[in-house]
Coordinates of N, CA and C and ligand atoms in Angstrom, one line a residue:
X1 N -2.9 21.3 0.2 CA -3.8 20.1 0.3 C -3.1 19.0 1.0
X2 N -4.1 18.5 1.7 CA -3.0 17.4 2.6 C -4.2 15.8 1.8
X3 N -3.0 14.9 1.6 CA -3.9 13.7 1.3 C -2.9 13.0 2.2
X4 N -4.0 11.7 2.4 CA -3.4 10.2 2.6 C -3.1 9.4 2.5
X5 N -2.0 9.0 2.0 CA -2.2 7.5 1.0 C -1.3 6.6 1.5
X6 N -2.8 5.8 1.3 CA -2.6 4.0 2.0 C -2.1 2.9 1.0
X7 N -1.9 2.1 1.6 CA -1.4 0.9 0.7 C -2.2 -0.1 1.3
X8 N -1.6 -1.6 0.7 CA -1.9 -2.9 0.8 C -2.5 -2.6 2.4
X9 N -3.7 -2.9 2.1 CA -4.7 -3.0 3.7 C -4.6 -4.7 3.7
X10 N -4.8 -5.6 2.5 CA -4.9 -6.8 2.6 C -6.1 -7.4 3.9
X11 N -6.8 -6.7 3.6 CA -8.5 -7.6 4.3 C -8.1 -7.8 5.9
X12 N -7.5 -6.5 6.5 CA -7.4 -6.1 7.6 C -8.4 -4.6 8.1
X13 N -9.7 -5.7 8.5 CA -10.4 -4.0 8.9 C -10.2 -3.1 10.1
X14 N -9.8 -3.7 11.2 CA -8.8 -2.8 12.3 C -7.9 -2.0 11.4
X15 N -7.1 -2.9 11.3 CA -5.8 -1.9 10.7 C -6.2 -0.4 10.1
X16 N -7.2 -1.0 9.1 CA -8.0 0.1 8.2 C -8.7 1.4 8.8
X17 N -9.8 0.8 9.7 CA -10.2 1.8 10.4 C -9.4 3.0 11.1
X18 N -8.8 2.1 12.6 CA -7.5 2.8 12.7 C -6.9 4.3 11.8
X19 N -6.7 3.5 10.5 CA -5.8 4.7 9.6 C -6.5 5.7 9.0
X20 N -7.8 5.1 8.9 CA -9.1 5.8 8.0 C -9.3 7.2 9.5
X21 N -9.3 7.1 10.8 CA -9.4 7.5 12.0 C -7.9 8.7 11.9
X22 N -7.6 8.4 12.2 CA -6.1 9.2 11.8 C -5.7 9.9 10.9
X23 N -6.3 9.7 9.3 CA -6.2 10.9 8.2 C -7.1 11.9 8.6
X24 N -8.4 11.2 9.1 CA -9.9 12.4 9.3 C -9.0 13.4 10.6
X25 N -8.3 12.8 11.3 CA -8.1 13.6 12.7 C -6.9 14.8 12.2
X26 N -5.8 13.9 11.4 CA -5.0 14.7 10.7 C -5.3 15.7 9.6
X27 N -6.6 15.4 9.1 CA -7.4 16.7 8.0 C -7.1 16.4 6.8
X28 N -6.7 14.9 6.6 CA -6.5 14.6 5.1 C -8.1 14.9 4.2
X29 N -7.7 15.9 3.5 CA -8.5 16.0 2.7 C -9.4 15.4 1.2
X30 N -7.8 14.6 0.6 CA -8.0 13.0 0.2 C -7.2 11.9 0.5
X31 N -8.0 10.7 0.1 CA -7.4 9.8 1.0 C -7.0 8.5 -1.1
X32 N -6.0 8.6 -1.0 CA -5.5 7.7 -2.1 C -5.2 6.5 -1.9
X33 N -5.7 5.5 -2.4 CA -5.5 3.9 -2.1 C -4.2 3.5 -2.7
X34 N -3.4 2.9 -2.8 CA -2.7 2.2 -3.5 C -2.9 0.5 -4.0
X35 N -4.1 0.0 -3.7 CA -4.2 -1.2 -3.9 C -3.7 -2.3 -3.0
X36 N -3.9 -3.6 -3.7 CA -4.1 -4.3 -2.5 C -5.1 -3.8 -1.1
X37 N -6.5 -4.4 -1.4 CA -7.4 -3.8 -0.7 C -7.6 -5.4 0.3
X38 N -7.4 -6.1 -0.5 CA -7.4 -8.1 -0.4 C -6.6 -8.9 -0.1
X39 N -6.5 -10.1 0.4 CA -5.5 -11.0 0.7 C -5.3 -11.2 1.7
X40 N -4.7 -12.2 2.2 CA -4.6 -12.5 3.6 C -5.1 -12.4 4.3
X41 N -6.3 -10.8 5.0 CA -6.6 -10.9 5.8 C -8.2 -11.2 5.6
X42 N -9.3 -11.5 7.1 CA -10.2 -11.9 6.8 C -11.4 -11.2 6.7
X43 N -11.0 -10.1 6.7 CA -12.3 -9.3 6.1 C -11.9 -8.0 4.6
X44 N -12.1 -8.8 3.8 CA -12.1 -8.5 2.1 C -13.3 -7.8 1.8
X45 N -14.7 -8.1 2.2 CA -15.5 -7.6 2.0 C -15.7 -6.0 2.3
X46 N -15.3 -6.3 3.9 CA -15.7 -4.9 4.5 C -14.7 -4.0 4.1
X47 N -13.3 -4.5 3.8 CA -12.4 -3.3 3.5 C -12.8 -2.6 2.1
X48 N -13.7 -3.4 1.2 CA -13.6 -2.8 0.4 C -15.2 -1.7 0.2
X49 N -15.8 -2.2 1.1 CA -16.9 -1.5 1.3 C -16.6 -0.2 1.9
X50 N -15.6 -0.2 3.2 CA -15.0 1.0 4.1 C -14.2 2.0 2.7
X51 N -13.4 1.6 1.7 CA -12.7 1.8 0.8 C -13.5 2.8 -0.1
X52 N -14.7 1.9 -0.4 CA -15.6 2.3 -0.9 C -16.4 3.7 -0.9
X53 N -16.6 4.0 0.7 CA -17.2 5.0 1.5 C -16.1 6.1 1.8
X54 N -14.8 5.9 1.1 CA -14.2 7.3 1.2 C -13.9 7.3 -0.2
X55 N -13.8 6.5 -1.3 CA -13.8 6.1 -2.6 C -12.9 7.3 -3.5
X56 N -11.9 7.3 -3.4 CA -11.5 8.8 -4.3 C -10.8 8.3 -5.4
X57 N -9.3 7.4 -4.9 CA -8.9 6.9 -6.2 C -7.8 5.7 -5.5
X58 N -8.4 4.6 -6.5 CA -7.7 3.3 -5.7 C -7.1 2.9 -6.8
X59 N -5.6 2.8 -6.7 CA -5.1 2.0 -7.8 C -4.6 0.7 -7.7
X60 N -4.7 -0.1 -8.7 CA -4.5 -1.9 -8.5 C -3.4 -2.3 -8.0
X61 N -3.7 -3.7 -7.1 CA -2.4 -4.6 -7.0 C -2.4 -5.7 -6.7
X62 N -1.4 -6.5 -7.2 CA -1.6 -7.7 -7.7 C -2.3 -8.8 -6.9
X63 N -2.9 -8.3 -5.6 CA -3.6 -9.4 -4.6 C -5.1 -9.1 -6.0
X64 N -5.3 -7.5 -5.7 CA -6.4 -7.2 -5.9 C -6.9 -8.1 -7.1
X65 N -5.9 -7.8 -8.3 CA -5.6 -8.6 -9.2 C -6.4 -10.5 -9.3
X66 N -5.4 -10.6 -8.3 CA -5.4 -12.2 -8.1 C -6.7 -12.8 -7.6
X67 N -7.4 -12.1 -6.9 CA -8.7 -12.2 -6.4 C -9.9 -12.3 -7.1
X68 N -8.9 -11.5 -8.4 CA -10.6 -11.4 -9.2 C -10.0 -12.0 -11.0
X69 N -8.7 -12.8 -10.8 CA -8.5 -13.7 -11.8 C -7.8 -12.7 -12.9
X70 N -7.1 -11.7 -12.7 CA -6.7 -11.2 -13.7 C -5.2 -10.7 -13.5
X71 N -4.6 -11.7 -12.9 CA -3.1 -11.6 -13.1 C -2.6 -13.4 -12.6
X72 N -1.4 -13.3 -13.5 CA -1.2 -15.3 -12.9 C -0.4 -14.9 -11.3
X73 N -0.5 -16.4 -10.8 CA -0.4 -16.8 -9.3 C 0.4 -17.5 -8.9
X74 N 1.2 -18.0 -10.3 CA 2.2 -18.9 -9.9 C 3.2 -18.8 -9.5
X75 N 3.1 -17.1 -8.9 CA 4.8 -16.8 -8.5 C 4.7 -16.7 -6.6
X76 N 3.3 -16.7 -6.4 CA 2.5 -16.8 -5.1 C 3.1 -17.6 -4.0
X77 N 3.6 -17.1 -3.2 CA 4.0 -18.8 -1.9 C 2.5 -19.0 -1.6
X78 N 2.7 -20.7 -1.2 CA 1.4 -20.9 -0.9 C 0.3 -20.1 0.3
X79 N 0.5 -19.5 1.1 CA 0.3 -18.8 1.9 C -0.6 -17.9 0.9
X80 N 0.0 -17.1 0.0 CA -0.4 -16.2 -0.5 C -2.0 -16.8 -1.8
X81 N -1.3 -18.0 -2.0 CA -2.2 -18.7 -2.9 C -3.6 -19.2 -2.2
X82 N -3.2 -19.5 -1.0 CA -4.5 -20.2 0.0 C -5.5 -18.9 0.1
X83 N -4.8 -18.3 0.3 CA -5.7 -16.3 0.8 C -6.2 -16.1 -0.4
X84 N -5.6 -16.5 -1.9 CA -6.2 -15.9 -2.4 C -7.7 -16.7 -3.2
X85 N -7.7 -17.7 -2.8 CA -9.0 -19.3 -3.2 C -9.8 -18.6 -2.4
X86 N -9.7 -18.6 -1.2 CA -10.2 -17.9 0.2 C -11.5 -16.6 -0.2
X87 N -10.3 -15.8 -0.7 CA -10.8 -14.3 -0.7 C -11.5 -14.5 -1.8
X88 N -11.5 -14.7 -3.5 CA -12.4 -14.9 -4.2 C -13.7 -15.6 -4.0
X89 N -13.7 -16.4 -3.1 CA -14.9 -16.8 -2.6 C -15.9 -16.1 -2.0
X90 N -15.4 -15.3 -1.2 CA -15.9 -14.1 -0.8 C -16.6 -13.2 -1.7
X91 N -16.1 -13.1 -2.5 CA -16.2 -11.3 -3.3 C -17.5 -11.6 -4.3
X92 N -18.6 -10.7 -4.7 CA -19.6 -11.2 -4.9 C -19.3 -10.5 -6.6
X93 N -20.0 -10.6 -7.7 CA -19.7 -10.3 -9.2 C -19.6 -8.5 -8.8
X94 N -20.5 -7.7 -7.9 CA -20.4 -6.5 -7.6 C -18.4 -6.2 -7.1
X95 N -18.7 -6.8 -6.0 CA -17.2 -6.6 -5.9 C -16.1 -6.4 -6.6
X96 N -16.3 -7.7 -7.4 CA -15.3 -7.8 -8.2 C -15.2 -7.1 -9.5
X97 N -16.5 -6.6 -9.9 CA -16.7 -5.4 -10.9 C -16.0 -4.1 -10.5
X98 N -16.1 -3.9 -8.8 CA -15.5 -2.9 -8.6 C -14.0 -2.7 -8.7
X99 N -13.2 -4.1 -8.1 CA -11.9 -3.9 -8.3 C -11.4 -4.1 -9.4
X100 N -11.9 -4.6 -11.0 CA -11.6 -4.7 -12.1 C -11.9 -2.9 -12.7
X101 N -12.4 -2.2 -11.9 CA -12.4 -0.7 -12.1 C -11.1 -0.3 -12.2
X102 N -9.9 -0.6 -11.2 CA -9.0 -0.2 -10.8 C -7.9 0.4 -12.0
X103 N -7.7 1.3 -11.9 CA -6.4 1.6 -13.3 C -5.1 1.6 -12.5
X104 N -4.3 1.5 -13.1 CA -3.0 0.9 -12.8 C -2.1 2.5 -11.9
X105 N -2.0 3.1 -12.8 CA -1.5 4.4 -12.5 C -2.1 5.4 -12.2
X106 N -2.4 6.3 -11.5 CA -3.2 7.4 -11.1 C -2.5 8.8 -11.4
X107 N -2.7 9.8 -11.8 CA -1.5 10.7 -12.1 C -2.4 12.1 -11.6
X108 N -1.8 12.6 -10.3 CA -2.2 14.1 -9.7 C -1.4 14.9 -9.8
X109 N -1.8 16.2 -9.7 CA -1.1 17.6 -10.3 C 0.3 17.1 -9.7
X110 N 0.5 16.7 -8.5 CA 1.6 16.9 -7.9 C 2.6 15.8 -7.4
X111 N 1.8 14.5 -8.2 CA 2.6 13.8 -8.1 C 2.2 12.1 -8.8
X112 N 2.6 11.2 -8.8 CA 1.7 9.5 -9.7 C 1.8 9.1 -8.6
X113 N 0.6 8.0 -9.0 CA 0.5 6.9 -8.3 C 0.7 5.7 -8.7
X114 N 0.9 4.7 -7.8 CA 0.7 3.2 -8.7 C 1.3 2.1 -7.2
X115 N 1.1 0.9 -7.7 CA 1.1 -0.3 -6.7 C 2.5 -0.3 -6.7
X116 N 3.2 -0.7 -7.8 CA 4.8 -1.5 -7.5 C 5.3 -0.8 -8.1
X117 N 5.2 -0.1 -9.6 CA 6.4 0.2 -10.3 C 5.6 1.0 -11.6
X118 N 6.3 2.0 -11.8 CA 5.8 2.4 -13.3 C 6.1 2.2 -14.4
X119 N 7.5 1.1 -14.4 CA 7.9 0.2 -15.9 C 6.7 -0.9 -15.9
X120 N 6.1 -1.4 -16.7 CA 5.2 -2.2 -16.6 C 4.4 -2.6 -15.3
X121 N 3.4 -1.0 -15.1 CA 2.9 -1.7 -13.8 C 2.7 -3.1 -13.5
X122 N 2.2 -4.0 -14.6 CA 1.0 -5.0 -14.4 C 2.1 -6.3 -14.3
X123 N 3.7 -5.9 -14.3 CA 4.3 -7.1 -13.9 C 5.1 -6.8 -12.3
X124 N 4.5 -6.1 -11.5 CA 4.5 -5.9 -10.5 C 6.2 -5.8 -9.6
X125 N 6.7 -5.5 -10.5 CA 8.1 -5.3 -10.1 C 8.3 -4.7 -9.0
X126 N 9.3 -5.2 -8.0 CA 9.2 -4.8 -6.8 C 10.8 -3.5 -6.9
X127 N 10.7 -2.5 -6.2 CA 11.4 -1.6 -5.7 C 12.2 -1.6 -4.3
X128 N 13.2 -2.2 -4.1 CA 13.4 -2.5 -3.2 C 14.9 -1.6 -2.6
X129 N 15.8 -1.2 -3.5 CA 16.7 -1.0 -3.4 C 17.3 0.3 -4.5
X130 N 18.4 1.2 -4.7 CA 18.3 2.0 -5.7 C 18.3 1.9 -6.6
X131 N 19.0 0.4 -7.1 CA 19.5 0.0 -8.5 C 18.2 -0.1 -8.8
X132 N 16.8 -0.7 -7.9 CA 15.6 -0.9 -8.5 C 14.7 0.8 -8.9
X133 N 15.3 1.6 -8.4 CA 15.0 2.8 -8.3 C 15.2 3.3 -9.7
X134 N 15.9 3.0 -10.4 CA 16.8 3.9 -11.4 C 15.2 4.1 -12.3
X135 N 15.1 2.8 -13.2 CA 14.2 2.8 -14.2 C 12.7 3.6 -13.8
X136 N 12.6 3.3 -12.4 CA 11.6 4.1 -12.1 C 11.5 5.8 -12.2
X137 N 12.8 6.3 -12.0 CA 12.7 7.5 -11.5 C 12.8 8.4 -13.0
X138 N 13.6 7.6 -14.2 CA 13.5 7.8 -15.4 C 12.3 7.9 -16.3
X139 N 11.4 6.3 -15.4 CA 10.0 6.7 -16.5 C 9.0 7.8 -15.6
X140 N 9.0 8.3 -14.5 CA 8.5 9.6 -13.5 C 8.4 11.2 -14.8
X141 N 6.9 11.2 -14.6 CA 6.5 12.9 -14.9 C 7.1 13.7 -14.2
X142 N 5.8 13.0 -13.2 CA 6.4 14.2 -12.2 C 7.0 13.7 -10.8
X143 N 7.5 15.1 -10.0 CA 9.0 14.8 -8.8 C 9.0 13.5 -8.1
X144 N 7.4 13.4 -7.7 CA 7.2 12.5 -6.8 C 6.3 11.6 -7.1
X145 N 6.7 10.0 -6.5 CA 5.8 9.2 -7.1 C 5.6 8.5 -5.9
X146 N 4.4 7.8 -5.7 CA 3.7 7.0 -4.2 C 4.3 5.8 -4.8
X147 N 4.2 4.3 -4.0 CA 4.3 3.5 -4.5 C 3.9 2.8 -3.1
X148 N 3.6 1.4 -3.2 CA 3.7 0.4 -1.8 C 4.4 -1.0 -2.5
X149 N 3.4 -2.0 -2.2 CA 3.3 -3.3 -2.3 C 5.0 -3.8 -1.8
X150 N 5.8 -3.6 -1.7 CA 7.0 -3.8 -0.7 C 6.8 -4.6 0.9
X151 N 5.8 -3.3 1.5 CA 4.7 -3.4 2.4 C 6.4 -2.7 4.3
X152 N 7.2 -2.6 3.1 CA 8.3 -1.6 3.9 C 8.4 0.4 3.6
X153 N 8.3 0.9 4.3 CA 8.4 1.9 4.1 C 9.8 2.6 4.2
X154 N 9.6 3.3 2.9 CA 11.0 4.2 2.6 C 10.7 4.8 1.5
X155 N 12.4 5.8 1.1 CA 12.0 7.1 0.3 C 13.6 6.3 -0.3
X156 N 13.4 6.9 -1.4 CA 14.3 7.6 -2.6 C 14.6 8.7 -3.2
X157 N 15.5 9.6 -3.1 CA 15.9 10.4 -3.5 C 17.0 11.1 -4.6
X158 N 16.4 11.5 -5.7 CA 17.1 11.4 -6.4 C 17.5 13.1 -7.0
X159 N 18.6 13.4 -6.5 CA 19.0 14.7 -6.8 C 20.6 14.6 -7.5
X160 N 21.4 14.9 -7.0 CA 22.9 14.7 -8.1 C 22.9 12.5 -8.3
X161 N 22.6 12.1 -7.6 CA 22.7 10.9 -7.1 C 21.2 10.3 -6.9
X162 N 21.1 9.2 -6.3 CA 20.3 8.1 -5.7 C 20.3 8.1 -4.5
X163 N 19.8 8.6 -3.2 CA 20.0 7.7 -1.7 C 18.6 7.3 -1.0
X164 N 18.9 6.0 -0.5 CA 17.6 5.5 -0.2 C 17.6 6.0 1.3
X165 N 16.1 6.0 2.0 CA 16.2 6.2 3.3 C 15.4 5.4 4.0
X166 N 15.4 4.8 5.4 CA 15.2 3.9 5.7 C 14.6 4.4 7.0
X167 N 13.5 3.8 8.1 CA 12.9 4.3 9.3 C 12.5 5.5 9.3
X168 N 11.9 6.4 8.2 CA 11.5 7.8 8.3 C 10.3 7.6 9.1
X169 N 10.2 9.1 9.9 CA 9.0 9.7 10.4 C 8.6 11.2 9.6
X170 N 9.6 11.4 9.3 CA 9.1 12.8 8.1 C 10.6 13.0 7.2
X171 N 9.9 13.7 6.0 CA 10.7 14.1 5.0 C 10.7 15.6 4.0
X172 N 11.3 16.2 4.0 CA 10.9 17.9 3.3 C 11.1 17.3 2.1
X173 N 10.6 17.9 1.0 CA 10.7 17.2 0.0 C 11.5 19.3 -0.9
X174 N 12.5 18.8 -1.5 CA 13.1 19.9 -2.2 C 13.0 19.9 -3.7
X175 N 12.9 21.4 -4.2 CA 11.7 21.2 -5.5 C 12.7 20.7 -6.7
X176 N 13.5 20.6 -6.5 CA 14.4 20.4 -8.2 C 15.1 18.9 -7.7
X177 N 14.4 18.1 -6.5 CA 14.8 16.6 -6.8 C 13.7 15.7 -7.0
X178 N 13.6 14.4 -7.3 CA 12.8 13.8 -7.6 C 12.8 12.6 -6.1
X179 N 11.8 12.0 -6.4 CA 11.7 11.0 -5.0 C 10.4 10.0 -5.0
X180 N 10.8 9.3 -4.9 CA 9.9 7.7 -4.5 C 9.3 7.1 -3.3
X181 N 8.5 7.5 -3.4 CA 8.0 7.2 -1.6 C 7.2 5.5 -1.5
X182 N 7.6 5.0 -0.7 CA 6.9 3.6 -0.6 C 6.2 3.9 0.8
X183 N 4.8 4.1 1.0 CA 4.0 4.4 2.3 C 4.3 2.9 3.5
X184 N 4.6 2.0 2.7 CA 4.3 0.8 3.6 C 2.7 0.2 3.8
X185 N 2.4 -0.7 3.9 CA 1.5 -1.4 4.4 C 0.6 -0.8 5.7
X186 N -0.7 -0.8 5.3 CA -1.8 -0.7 6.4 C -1.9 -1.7 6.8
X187 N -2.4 -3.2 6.2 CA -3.1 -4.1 7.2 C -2.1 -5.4 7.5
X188 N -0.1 -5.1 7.0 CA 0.4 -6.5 6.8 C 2.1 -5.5 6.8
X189 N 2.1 -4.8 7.7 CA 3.5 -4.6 7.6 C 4.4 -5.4 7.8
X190 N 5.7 -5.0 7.2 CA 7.0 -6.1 6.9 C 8.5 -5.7 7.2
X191 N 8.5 -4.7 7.6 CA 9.5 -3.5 8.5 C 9.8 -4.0 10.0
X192 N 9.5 -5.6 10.6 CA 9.2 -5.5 11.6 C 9.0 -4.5 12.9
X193 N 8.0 -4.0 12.5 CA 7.3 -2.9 13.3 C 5.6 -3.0 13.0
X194 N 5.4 -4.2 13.9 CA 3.6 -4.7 13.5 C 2.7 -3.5 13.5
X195 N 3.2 -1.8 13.7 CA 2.0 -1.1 13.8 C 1.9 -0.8 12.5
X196 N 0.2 -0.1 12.0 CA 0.0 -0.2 10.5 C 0.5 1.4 10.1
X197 N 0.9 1.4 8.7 CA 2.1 2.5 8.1 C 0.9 2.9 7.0
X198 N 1.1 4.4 7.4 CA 0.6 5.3 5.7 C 1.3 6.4 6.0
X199 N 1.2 7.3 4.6 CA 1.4 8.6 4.5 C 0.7 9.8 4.4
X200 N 1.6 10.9 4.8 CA 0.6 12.2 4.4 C 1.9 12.9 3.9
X201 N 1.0 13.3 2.8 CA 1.2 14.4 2.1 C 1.0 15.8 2.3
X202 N 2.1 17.0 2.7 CA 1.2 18.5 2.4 C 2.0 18.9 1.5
X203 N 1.0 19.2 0.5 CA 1.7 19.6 -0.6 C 2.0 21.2 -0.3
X204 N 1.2 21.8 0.8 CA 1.7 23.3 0.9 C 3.0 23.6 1.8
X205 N 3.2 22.5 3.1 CA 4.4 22.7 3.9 C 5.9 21.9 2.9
X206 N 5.4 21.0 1.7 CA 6.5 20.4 0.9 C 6.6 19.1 2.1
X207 N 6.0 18.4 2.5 CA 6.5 17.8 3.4 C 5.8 16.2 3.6
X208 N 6.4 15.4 3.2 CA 5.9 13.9 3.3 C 6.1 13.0 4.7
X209 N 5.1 12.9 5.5 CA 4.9 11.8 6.9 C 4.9 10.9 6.8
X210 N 5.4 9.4 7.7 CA 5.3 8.3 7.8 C 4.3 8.4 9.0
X211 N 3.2 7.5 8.6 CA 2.2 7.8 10.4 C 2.4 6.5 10.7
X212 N 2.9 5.9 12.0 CA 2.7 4.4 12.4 C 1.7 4.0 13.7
X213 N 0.6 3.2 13.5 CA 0.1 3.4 14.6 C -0.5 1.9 15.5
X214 N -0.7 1.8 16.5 CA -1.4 0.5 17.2 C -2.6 0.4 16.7
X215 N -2.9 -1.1 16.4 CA -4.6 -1.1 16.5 C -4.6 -2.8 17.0
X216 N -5.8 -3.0 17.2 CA -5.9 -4.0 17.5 C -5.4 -5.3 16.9
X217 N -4.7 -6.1 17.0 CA -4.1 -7.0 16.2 C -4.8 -8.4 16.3
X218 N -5.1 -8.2 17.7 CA -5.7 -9.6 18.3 C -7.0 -10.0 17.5
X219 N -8.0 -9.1 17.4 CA -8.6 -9.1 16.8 C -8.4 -9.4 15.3
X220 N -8.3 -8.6 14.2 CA -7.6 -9.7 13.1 C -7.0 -10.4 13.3
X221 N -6.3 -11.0 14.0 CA -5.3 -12.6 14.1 C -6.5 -13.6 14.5
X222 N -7.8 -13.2 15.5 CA -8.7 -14.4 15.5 C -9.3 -14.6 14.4
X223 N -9.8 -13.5 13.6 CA -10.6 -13.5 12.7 C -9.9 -14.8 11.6
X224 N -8.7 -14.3 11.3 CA -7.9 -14.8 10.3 C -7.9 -16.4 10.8
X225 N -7.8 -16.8 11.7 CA -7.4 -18.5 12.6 C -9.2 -19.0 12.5
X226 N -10.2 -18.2 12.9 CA -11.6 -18.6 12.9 C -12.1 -18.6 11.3
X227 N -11.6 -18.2 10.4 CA -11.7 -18.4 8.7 C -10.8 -19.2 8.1
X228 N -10.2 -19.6 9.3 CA -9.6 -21.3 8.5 C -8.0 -21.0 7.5
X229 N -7.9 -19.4 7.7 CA -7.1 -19.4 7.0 C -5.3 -19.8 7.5
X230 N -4.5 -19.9 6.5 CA -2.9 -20.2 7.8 C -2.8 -19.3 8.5
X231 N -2.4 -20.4 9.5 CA -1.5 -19.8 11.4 C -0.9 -19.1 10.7
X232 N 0.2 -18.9 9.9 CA 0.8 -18.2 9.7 C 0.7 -16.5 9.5
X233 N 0.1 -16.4 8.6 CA -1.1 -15.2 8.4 C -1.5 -14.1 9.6
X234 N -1.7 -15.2 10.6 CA -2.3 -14.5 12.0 C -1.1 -14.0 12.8
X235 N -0.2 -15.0 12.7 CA 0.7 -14.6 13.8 C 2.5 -13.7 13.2
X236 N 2.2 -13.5 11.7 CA 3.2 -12.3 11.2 C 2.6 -11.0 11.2
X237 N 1.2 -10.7 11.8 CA 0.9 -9.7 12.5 C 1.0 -9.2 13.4
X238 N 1.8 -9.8 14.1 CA 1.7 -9.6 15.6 C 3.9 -9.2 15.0
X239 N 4.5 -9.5 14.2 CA 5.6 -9.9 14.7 C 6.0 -8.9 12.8
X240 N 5.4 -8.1 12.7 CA 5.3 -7.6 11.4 C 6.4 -7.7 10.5
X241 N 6.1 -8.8 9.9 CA 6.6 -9.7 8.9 C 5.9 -10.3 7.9
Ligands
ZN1 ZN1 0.6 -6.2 -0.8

C-alpha cells in the first residue's frame, strides 16, 4: 500500500493541489491529512473542501483548533493570531462542524498518526529534537509514527539509541527499530526550502519519501496581501520560513 501524508496545508490551495497532483501520479492509494488544513493562508475554505474530496482521515491541529475556538491562542504570535480572526470568519457552521470531526490520533495497521505529539496530543508539544523524541517513542504502539506541525521535515530513529535525520529524500525503514517521521509542511514550509513537503509511504518496499515540489507561490502570496492579511505571511513563502 502506498499512502500520502500531508501536513499543515494552512489555507494554501496551490501548494495543496500541487501535492494532491503528485500522490495521484505517484499511485498513492491513500492520502492521510495531518491537520492544520487553516491559517495563514488565504484560501481555508477551498482547502478544506479539496481535503474534503479525497477525505480519508484528517487528524487535528492546533490552527485547525483555533479557527473553530477549541484550543486557547494565547501562546499565538500575532501573525498567527490575525490569521486566525481572519480565517474564522471565513468558515461557515458546516465547516466548522467538519473540522470539530477531527480526532486527535489516527492509528493504522502500520503505523499512528497525529499533529504534534502523542503525550497529550491536545497540548501540542512540539518535537523538535531527540530529547523531544524520547517520550514520544515510549508512548508509540506501533514502529512508526507520522507527525508534522514543526512544518520541518525529519526522521528519528530509534534502534540501540536515538538519531535524528535531517534533509532526507528517502529512508528504508528496518523492522525491529522504531521511527518518527515529521512529513513537513504543504502549504508553509520552514526548512528554508519554500517548495511544499509531504510523504510517501510503501509499506510493501519498507520505505518512507520526502516529495519536495514547486508550485506557484506568487499566486498565494497575492491572494494572502489582497485578503488584507500580514506582508509577512506572503513573503515567508517565497523564503520558506
Ligand atoms: Zn502548522
Amino acid at each position: 500500500m502506498i499512502y500520502a501524508i500531508i501536513s499543515d496545508i494552512h489555507g494554501n490551495l496551490e501548494a495543496l493541489e500541487t501535492v494532491i497532483a503528485d500522490a495521484e501520479k505517484r499511485k498513492a492509494e491513500r492520502i492521510i491529512c495531518l491537520g492544520d488544513i487553516v491559517g495563514y493562508g488565504a484560501n481555508p475554505k477551498e482547502c478544506i473542501e479539496k481535503v474534503k474530496s479525497f477525505h480519508d482521515v484528517v487528524c487535528a491541529g492546533n490552527h485547525d483548533h483555533a479557527a473553530t475556538n477549541q484550543t486557547d491562542t494565547s501562546y499565538f504570535n500575532l501573525y498567527a493570531r490575525k490569521a486566525v480572526t481572519w480565517t474564522s470568519a471565513q468558515l461557515t457552521r458546516q465547516d466548522m462542524s467538519y473540522i470539530r470531526s477531527f480526532p486527535y490520533v489516527f492509528e493504522e495497521e502500520d503505523f499512528t498518526a497525529v499533529h504534534a505529539n502523542l503525550i497529550k496530543p491536545e497540548q501540542w508539544g512540539y518535537i523538535f529534537d531527540d530529547f523531544d523524541a524520547v517520550p514520544n517513542f515510549v508512548a508509540m504502539k506501533k514502529n512508526l509514527c507520522f507527525i508534522g506541525h514543526s512544518h520541518v521535515p525529519l526522521a528519528f530513529e530509534k534502534g540501540e539509541d536515538i538519531r535524528p535525520y535531517y534533509n532526507l529524500r528517502e529512508m528504508e525503514i528496518k523492522e525491529d527499530h522504531k521511527y518518527i517521521f515529521n512529513v513537513g509542511s504543504v502549504g508553509q514550509p520552514r526548512d528554508a526550502d519554500p517548495r511544499a513537503s509531504y510523504c510517501l509511504l510503501d509499506t510493501a518496499a519498507m520505505t518512507v519519501e520526502w516529495r519536495r515540489l514547486n508550485y506557484d507561490i506568487v499566486s498565494a502570496q497575492k491572494k494572502i496581501i489582497e485578503a488584507g492579511l500580514p506582508y509577512f505571511l506572503a513573503e515567508r513563502l517565497q523564503i520558506g520560513r
